[in-house]
Tab-separated table of N, CA and C in Angstrom:
chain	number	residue	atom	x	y	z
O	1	UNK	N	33.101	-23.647	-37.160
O	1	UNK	CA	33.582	-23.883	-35.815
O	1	UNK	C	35.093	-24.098	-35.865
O	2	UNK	N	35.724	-23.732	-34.857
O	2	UNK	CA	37.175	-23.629	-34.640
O	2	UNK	C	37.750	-25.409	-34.088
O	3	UNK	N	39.104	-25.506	-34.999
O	3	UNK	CA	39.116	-26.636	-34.978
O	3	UNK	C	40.074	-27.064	-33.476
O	4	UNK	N	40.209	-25.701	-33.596
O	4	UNK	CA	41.728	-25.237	-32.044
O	4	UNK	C	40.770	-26.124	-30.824
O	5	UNK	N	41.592	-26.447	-29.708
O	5	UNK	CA	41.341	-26.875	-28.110
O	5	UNK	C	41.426	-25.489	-27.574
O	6	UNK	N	40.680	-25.083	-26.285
O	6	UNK	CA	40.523	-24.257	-25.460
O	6	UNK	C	41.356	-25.560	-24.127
O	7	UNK	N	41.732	-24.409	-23.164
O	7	UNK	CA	42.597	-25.202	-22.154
O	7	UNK	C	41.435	-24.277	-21.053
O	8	UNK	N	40.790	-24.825	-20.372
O	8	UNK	CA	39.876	-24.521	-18.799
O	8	UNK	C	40.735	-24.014	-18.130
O	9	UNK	N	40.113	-23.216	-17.650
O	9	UNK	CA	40.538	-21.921	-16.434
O	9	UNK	C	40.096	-22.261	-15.801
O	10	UNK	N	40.145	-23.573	-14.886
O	10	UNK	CA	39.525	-23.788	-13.484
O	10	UNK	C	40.458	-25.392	-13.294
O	11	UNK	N	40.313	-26.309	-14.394
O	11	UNK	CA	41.092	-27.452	-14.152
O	11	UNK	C	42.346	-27.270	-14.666
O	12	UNK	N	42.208	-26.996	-16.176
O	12	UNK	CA	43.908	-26.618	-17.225
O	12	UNK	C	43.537	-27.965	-17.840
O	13	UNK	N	42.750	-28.182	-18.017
O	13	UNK	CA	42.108	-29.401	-19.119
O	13	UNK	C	41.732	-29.186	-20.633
O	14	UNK	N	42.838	-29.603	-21.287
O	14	UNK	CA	42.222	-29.241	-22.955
O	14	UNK	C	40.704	-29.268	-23.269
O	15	UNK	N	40.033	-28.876	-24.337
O	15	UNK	CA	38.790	-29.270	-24.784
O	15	UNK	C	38.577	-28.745	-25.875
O	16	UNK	N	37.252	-29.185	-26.608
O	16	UNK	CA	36.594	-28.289	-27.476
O	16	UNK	C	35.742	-27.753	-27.113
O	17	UNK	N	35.723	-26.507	-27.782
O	17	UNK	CA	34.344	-25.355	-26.843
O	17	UNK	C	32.930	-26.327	-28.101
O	18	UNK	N	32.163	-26.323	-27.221
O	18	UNK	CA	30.656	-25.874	-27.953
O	18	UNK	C	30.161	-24.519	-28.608
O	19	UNK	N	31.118	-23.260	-27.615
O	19	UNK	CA	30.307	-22.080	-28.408
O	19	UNK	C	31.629	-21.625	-27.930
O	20	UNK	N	31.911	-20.933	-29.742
O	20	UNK	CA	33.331	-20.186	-29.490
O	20	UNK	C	33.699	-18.975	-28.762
O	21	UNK	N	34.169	-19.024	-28.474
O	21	UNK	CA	34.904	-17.456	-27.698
O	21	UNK	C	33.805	-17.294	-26.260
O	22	UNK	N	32.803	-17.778	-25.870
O	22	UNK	CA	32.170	-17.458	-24.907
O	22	UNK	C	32.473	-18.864	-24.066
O	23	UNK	N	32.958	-19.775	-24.563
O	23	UNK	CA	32.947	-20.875	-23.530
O	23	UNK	C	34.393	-20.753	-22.476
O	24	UNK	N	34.742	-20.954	-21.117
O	24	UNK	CA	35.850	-20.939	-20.577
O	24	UNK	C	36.156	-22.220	-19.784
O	25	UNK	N	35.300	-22.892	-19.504
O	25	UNK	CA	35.022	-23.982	-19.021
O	25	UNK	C	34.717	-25.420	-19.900
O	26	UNK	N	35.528	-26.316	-19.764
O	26	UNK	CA	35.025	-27.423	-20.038
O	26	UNK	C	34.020	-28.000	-19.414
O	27	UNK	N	33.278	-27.861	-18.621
O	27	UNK	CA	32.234	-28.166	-18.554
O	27	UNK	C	31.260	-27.249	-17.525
O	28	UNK	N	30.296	-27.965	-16.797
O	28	UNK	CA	29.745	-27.277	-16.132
O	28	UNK	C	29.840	-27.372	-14.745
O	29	UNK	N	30.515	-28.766	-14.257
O	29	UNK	CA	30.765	-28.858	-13.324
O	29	UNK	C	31.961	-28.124	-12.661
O	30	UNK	N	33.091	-27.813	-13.760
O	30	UNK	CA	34.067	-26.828	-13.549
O	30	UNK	C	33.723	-25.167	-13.445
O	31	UNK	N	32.786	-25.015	-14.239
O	31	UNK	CA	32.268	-23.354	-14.302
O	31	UNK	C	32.096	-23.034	-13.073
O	32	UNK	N	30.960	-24.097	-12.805
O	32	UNK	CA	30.430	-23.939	-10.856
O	32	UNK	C	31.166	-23.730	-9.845
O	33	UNK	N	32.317	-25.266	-9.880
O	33	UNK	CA	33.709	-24.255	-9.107
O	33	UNK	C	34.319	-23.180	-8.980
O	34	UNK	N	34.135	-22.871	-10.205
O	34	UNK	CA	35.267	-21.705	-10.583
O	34	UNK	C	34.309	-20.308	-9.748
O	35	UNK	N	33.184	-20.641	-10.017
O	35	UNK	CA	32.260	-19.468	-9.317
O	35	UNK	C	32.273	-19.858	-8.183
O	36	UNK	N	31.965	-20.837	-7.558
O	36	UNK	CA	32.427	-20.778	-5.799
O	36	UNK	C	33.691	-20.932	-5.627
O	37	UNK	N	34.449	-20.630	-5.926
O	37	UNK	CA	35.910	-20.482	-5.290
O	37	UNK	C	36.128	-18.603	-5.421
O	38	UNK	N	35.658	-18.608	-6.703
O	38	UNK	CA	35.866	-17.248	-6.907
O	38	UNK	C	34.892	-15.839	-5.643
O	39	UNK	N	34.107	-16.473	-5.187
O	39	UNK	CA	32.807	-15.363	-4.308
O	39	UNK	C	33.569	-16.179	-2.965
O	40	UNK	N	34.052	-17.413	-2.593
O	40	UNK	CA	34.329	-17.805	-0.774
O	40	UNK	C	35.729	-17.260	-0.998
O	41	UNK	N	36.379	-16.897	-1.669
O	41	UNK	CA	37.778	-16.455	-1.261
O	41	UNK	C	38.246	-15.194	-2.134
O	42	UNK	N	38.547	-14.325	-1.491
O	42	UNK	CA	39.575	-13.393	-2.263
O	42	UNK	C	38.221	-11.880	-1.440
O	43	UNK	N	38.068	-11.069	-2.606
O	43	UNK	CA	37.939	-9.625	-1.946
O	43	UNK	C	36.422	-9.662	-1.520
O	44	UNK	N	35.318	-10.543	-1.630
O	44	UNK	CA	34.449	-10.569	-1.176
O	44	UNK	C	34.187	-10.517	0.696
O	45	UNK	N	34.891	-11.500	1.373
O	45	UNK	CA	35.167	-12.257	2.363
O	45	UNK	C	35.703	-10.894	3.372
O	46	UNK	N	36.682	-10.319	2.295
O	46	UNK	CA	37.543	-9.232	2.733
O	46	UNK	C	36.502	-7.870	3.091
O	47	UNK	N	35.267	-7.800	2.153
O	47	UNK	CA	34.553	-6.696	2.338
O	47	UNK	C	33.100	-7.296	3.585
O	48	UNK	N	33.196	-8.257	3.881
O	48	UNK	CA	32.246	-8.785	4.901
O	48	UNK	C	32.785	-8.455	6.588
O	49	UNK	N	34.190	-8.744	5.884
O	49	UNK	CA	35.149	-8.671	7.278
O	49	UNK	C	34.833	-7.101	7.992
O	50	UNK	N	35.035	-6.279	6.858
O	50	UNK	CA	35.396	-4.789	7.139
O	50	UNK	C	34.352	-4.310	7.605
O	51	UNK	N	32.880	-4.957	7.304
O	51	UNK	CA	31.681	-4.546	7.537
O	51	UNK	C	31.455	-4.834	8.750
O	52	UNK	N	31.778	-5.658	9.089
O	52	UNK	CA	31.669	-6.214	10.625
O	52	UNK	C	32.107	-5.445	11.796
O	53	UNK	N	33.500	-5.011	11.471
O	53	UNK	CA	34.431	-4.230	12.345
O	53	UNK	C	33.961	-2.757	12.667
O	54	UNK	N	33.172	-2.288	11.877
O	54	UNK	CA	32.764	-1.111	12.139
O	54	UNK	C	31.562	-0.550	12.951
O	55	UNK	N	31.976	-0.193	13.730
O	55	UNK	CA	30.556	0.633	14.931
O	55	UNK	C	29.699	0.792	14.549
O	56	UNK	N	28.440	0.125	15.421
O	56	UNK	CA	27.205	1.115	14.681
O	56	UNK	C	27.158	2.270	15.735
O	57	UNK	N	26.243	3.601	15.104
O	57	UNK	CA	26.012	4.191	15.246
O	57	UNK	C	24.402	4.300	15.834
O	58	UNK	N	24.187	5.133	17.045
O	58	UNK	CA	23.219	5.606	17.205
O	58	UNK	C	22.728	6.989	16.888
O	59	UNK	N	21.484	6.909	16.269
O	59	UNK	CA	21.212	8.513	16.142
O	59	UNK	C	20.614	8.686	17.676
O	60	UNK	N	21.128	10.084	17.923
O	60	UNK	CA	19.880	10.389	19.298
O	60	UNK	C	18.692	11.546	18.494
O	61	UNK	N	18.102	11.691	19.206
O	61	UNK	CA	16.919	13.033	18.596
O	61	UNK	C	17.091	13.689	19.919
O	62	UNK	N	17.479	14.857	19.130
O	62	UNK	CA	17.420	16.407	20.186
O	62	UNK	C	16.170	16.605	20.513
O	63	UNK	N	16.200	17.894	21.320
O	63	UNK	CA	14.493	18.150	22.217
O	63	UNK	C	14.412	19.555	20.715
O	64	UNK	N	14.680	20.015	20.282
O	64	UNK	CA	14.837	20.851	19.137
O	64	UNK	C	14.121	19.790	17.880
O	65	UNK	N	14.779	18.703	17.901
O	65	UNK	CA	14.182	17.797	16.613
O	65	UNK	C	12.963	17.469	17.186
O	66	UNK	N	12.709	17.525	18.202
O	66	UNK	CA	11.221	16.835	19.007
O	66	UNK	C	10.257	18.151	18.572
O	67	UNK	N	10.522	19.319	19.077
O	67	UNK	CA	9.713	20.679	18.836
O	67	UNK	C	9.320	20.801	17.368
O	68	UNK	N	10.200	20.587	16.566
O	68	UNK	CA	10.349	20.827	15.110
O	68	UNK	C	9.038	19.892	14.616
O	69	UNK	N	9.533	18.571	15.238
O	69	UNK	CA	8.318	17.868	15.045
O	69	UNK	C	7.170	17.474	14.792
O	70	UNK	N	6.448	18.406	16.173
O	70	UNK	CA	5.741	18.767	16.491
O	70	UNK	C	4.863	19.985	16.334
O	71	UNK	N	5.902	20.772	15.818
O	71	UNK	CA	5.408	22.158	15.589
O	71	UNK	C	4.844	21.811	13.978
O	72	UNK	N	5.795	21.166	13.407
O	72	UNK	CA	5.297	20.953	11.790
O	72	UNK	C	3.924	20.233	12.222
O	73	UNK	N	3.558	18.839	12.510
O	73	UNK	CA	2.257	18.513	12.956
O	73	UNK	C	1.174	19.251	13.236
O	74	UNK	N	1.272	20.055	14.314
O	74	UNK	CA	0.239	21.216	14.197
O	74	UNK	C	-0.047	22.099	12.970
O	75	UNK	N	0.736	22.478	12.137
O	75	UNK	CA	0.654	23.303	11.733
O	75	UNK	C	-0.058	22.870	10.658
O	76	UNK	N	0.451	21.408	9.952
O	76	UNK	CA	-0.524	20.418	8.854
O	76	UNK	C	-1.694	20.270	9.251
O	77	UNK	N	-1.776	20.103	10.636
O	77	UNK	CA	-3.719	19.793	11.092
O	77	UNK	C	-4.205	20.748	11.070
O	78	UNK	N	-3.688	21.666	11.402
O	78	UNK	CA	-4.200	23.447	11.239
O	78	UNK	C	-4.676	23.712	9.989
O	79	UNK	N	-3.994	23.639	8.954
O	79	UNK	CA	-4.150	23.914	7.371
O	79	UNK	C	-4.969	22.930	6.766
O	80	UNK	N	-5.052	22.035	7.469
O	80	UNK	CA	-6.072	20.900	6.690
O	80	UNK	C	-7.117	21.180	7.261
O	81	UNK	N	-7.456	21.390	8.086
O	81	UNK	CA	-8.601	21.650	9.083
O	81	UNK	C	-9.293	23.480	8.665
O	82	UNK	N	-8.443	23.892	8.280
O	82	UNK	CA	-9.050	25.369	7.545
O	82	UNK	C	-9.629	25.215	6.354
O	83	UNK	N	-8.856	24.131	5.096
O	83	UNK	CA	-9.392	24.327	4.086
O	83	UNK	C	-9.582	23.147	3.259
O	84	UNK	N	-10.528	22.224	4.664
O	84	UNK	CA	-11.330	21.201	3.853
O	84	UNK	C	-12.457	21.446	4.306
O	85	UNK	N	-13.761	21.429	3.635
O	85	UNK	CA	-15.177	21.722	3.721
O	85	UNK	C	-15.487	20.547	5.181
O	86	UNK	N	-16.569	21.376	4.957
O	86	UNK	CA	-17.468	20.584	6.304
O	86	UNK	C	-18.052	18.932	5.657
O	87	UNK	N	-18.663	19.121	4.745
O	87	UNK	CA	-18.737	17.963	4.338
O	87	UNK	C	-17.874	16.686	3.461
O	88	UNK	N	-16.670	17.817	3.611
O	88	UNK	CA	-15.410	16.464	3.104
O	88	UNK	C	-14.409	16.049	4.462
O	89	UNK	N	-15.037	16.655	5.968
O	89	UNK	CA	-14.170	15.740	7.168
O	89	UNK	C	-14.963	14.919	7.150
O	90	UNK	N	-13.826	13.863	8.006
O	90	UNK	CA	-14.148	12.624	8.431
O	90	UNK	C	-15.455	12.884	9.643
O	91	UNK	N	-16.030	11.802	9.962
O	91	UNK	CA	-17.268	11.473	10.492
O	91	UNK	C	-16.966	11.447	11.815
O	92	UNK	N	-17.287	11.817	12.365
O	92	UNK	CA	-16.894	11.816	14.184
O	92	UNK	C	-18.155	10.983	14.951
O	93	UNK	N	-17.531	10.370	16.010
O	93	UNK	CA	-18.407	9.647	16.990
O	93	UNK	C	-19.835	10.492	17.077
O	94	UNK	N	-20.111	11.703	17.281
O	94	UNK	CA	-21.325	12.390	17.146
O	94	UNK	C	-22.154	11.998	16.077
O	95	UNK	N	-21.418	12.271	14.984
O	95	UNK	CA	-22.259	12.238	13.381
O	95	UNK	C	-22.559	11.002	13.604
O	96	UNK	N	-22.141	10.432	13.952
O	96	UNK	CA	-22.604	8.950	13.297
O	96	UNK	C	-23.955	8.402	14.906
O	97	UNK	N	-23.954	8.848	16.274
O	97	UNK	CA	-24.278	9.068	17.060
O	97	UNK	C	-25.999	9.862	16.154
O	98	UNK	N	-25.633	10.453	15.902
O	98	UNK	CA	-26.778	12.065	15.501
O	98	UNK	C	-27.625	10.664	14.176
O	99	UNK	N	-26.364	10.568	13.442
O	99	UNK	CA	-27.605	9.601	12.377
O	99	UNK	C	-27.635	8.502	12.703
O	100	UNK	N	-27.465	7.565	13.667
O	100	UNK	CA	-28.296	6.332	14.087
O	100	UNK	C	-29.664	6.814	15.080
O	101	UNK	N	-29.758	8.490	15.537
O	101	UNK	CA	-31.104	8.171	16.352
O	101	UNK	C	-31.610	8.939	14.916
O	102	UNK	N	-31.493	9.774	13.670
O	102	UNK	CA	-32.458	10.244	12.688
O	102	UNK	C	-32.513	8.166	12.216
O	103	UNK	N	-31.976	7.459	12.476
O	103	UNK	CA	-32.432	6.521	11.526
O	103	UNK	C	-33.814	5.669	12.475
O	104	UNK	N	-33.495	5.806	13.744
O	104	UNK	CA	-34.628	5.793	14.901
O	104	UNK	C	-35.740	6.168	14.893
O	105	UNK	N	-35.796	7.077	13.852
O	105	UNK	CA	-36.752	8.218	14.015
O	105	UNK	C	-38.131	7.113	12.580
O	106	UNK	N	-39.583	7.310	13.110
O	106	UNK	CA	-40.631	6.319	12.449
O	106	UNK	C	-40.635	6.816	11.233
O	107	UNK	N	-40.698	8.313	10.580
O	107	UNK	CA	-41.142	8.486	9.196
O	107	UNK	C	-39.836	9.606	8.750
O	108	UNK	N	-39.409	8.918	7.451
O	108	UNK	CA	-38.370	9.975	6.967
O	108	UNK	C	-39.135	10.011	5.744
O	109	UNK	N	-38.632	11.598	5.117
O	109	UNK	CA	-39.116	12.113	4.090
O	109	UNK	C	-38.163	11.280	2.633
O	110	UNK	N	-39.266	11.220	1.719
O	110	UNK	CA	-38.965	11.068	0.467
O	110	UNK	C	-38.760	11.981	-0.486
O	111	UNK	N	-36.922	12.035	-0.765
O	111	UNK	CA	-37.027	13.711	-1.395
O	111	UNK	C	-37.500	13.412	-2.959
O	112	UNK	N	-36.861	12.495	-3.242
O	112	UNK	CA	-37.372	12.260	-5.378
O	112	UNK	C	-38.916	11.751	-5.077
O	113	UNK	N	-39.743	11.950	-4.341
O	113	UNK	CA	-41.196	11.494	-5.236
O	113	UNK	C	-42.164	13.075	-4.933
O	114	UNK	N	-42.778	13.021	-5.482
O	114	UNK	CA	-43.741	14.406	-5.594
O	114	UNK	C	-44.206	14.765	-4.839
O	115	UNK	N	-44.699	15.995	-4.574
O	115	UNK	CA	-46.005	15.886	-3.425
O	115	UNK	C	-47.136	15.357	-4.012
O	116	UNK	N	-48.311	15.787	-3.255
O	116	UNK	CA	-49.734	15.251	-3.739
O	116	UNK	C	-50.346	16.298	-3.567
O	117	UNK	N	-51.657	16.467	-4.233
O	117	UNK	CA	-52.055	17.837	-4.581
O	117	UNK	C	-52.605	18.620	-3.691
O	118	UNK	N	-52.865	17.910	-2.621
O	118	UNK	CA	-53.223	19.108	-1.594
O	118	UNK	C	-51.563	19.076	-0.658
O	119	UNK	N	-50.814	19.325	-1.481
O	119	UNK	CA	-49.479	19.799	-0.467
O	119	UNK	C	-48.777	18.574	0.498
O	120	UNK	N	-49.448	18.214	0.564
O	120	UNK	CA	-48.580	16.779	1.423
O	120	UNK	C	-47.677	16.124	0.947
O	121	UNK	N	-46.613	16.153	1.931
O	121	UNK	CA	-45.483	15.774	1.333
O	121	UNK	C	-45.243	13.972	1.427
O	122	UNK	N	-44.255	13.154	1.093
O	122	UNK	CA	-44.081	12.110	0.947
O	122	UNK	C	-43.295	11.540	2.011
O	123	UNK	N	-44.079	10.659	2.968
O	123	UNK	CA	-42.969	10.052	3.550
O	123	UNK	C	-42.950	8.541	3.934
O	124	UNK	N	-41.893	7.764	4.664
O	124	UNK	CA	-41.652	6.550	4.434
O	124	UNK	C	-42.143	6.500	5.516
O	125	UNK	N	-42.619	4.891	6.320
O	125	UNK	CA	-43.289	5.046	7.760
O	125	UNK	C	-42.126	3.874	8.057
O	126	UNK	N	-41.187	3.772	8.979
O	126	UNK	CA	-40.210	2.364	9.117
O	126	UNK	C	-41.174	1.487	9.928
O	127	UNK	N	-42.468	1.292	10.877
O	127	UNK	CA	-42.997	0.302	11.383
O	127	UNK	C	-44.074	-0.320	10.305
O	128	UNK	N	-44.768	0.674	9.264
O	128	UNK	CA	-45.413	-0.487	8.584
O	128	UNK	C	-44.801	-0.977	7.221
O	129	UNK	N	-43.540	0.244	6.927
O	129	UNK	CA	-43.297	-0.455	5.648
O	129	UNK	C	-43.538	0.318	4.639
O	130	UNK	N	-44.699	1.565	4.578
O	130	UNK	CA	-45.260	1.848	3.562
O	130	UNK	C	-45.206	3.528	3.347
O	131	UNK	N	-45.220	3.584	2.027
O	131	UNK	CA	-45.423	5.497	2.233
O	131	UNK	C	-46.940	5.709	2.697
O	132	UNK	N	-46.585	7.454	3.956
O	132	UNK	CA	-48.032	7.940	3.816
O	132	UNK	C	-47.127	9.218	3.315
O	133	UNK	N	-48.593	10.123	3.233
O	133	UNK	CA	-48.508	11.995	2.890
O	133	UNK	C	-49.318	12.182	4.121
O	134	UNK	N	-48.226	12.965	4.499
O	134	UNK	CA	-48.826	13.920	5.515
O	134	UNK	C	-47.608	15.411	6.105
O	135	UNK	N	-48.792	16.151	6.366
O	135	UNK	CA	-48.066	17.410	6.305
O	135	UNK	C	-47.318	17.558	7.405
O	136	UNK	N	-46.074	18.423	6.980
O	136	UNK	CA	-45.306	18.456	8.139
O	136	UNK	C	-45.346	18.522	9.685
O	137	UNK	N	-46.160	19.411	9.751
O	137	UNK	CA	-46.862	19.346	11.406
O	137	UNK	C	-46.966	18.283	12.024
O	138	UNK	N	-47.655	17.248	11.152
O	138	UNK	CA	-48.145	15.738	11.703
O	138	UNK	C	-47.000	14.420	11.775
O	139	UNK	N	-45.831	15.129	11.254
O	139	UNK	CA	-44.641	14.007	10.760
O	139	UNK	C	-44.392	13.913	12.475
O	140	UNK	N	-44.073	14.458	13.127
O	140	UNK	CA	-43.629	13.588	14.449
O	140	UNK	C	-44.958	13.396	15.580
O	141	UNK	N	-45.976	12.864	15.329
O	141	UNK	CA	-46.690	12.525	16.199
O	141	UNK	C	-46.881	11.029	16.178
C-alpha cells in the first residue's frame, strides 16, 4: 500500500485511500456529494431544459393510411380463411348451439366398444345411466 495522501475531489481534504488508485473520495459522505452536485447542475439540467422547449408533434392519419389499412385486413382474413381447414376454425355461436342440442339428445353412440353379435351397435342412454344395443332405426324413438 502507498504510503502517499490522496487530496478529495469534492472537499480538497488530504487522506489515505483504502484502495489505491480507485479511491477519489475521502469518504463516503463526500463521494455522494460529489454525485449530486455533479447530475443537479451542469449539462444534465441543460438537456431537460431543451427537452421541454420543443413541440410535440401530432401525427394525423390520411384517408389513404385508413384504406391501406383496411385493405391489408381484408386481405389477411381472406387468406386465413382460404387456407385453414374446417376443423382448425374457431367455433361459432352455431357449433356450439348444434352441440348443446346433440348433447340433449337421450342415446349417443359408443364409438371404442364393439358391436354385439347380432349387429347392434353400442349406445349410452343419458336418463338411465347405462349402455343399451340397439339398432340404428330404434336409436331415436
Amino acid at each position: 500500500m502507498d504510503n502517499y495522501l490522496y487530496r478529495c475531489q469534492y472537499c480538497g481534504k488530504d487522506y489515505k485511500p483504502n484502495r489505491r488508485k480507485k479511491q477519489k473520495y475521502c469518504s463516503n459522505s463526500c463521494r455522494t456529494r460529489a454525485f449530486v452536485t455533479k447530475n443537479t447542475t451542469g449539462l444534465n439540467i441543460a438537456k431537460k431544459e431543451v427537452e421541454k422547449k420543443e413541440p410535440l408533434k401530432v401525427e394525423k392519419m390520411s384517408l389513404a393510411g385508413v384504406g391501406n389499412a383496411a385493405a391489408g385486413t381484408l386481405a389477411v382474413n381472406a387468406l386465413t380463411s382460404l387456407f385453414t381447414s374446417e376443423e382448425n376454425k374457431p367455433a361459432t355461436r352455431k357449433d356450439l348451439q348444434n352441440l348443446a342440442n346433440n348433447l340433449k339428445q337421450r342415446y349417443h353412440l359408443i364409438i371404442n366398444a364393439p358391436e354385439s353379435i347380432d349387429g347392434t351397435k353400442p349406445y349410452y342412454d343419458m336418463e338411465t345411466k347405462t349402455i343399451v344395443y340397439l339398432k340404428p332405426e330404434l336409436r331415436w324413438k
